[in-house]
CSV table of C-alpha atoms in Angstrom, one decimal:
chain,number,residue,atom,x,y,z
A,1,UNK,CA,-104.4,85.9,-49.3
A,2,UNK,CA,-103.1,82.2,-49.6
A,3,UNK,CA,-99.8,81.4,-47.4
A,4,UNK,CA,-97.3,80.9,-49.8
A,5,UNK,CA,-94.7,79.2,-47.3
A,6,UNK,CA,-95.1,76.6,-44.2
A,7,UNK,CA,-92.4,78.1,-42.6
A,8,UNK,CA,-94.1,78.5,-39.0
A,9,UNK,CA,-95.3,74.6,-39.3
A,10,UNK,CA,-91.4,73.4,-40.2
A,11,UNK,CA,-89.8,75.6,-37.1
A,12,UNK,CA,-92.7,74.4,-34.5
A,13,UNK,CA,-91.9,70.4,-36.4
A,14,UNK,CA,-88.6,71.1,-35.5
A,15,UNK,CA,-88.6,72.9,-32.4
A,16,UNK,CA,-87.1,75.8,-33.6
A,17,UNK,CA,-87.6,79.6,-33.2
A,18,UNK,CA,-87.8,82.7,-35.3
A,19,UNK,CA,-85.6,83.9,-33.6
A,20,UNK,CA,-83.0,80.9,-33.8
A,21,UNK,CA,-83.8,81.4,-37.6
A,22,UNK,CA,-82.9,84.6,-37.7
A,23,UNK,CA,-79.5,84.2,-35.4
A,24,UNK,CA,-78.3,81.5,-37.8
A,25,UNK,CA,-79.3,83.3,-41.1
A,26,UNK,CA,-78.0,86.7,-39.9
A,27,UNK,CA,-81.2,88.4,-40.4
A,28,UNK,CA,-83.6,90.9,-38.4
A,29,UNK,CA,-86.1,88.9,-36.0
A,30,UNK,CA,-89.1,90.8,-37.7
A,31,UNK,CA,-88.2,90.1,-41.3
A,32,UNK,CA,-88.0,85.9,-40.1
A,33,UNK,CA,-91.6,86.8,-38.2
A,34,UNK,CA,-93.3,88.1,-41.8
A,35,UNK,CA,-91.7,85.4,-43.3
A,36,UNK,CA,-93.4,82.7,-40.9
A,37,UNK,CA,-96.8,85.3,-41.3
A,38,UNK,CA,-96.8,85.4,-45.2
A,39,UNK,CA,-96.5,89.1,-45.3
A,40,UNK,CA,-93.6,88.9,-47.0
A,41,UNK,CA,-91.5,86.1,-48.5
A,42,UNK,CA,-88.1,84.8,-48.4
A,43,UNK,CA,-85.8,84.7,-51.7
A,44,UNK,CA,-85.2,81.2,-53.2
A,45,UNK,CA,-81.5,81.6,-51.8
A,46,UNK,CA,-82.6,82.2,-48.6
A,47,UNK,CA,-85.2,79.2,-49.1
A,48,UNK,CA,-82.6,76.8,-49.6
A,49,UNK,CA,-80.5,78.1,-47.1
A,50,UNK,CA,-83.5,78.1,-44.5
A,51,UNK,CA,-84.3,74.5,-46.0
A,52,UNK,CA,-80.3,73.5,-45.0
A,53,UNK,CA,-80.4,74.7,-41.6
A,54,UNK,CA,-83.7,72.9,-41.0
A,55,UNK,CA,-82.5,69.7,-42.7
A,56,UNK,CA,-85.7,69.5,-45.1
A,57,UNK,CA,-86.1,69.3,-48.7
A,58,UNK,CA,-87.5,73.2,-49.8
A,59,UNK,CA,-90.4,72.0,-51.3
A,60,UNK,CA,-91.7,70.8,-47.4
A,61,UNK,CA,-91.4,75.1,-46.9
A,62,UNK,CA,-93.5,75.7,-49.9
A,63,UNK,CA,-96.5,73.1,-50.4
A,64,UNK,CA,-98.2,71.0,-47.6
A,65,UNK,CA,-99.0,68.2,-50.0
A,66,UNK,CA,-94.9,67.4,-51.0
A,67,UNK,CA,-94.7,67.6,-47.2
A,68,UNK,CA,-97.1,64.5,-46.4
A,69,UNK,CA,-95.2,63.1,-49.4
A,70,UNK,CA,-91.6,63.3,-48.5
């Protein structure tokens, strides 16, 4: 299965934690951890609220190429 989010490279770029995620979007630790495992995904209003908190334009969470881009 292809990753469908860089969510796990954007926390550890910047030095953030599931579980800080999870604390400031008022969600359970586990659903942040298949998140940041692709098992599951996050809705696009949670995306953009993710991308807020993490001060990064959403596309960085979704494609590695806009990443190297932006």
């Amino acid at each position: 299965m292809k990753d469908l989010n860089r969510l796990k490279v954007v926390l550890a770029e910047k030095k953030r934690t599931n579980k800080w995620l999870a604390e400031q979007l008022g969600k359970n630790v586990t659903t942040v951890s298949k998140w940041c495992t692709n098992t599951s995904q996050p809705d696009l209003q949670t995306l953009d609220k993710i991308a807020e908190l993490l001060e990064c334009d959403t596309r960085v969470l979704i494609t590695s190429k806009i990443a190297t881009e932006l």
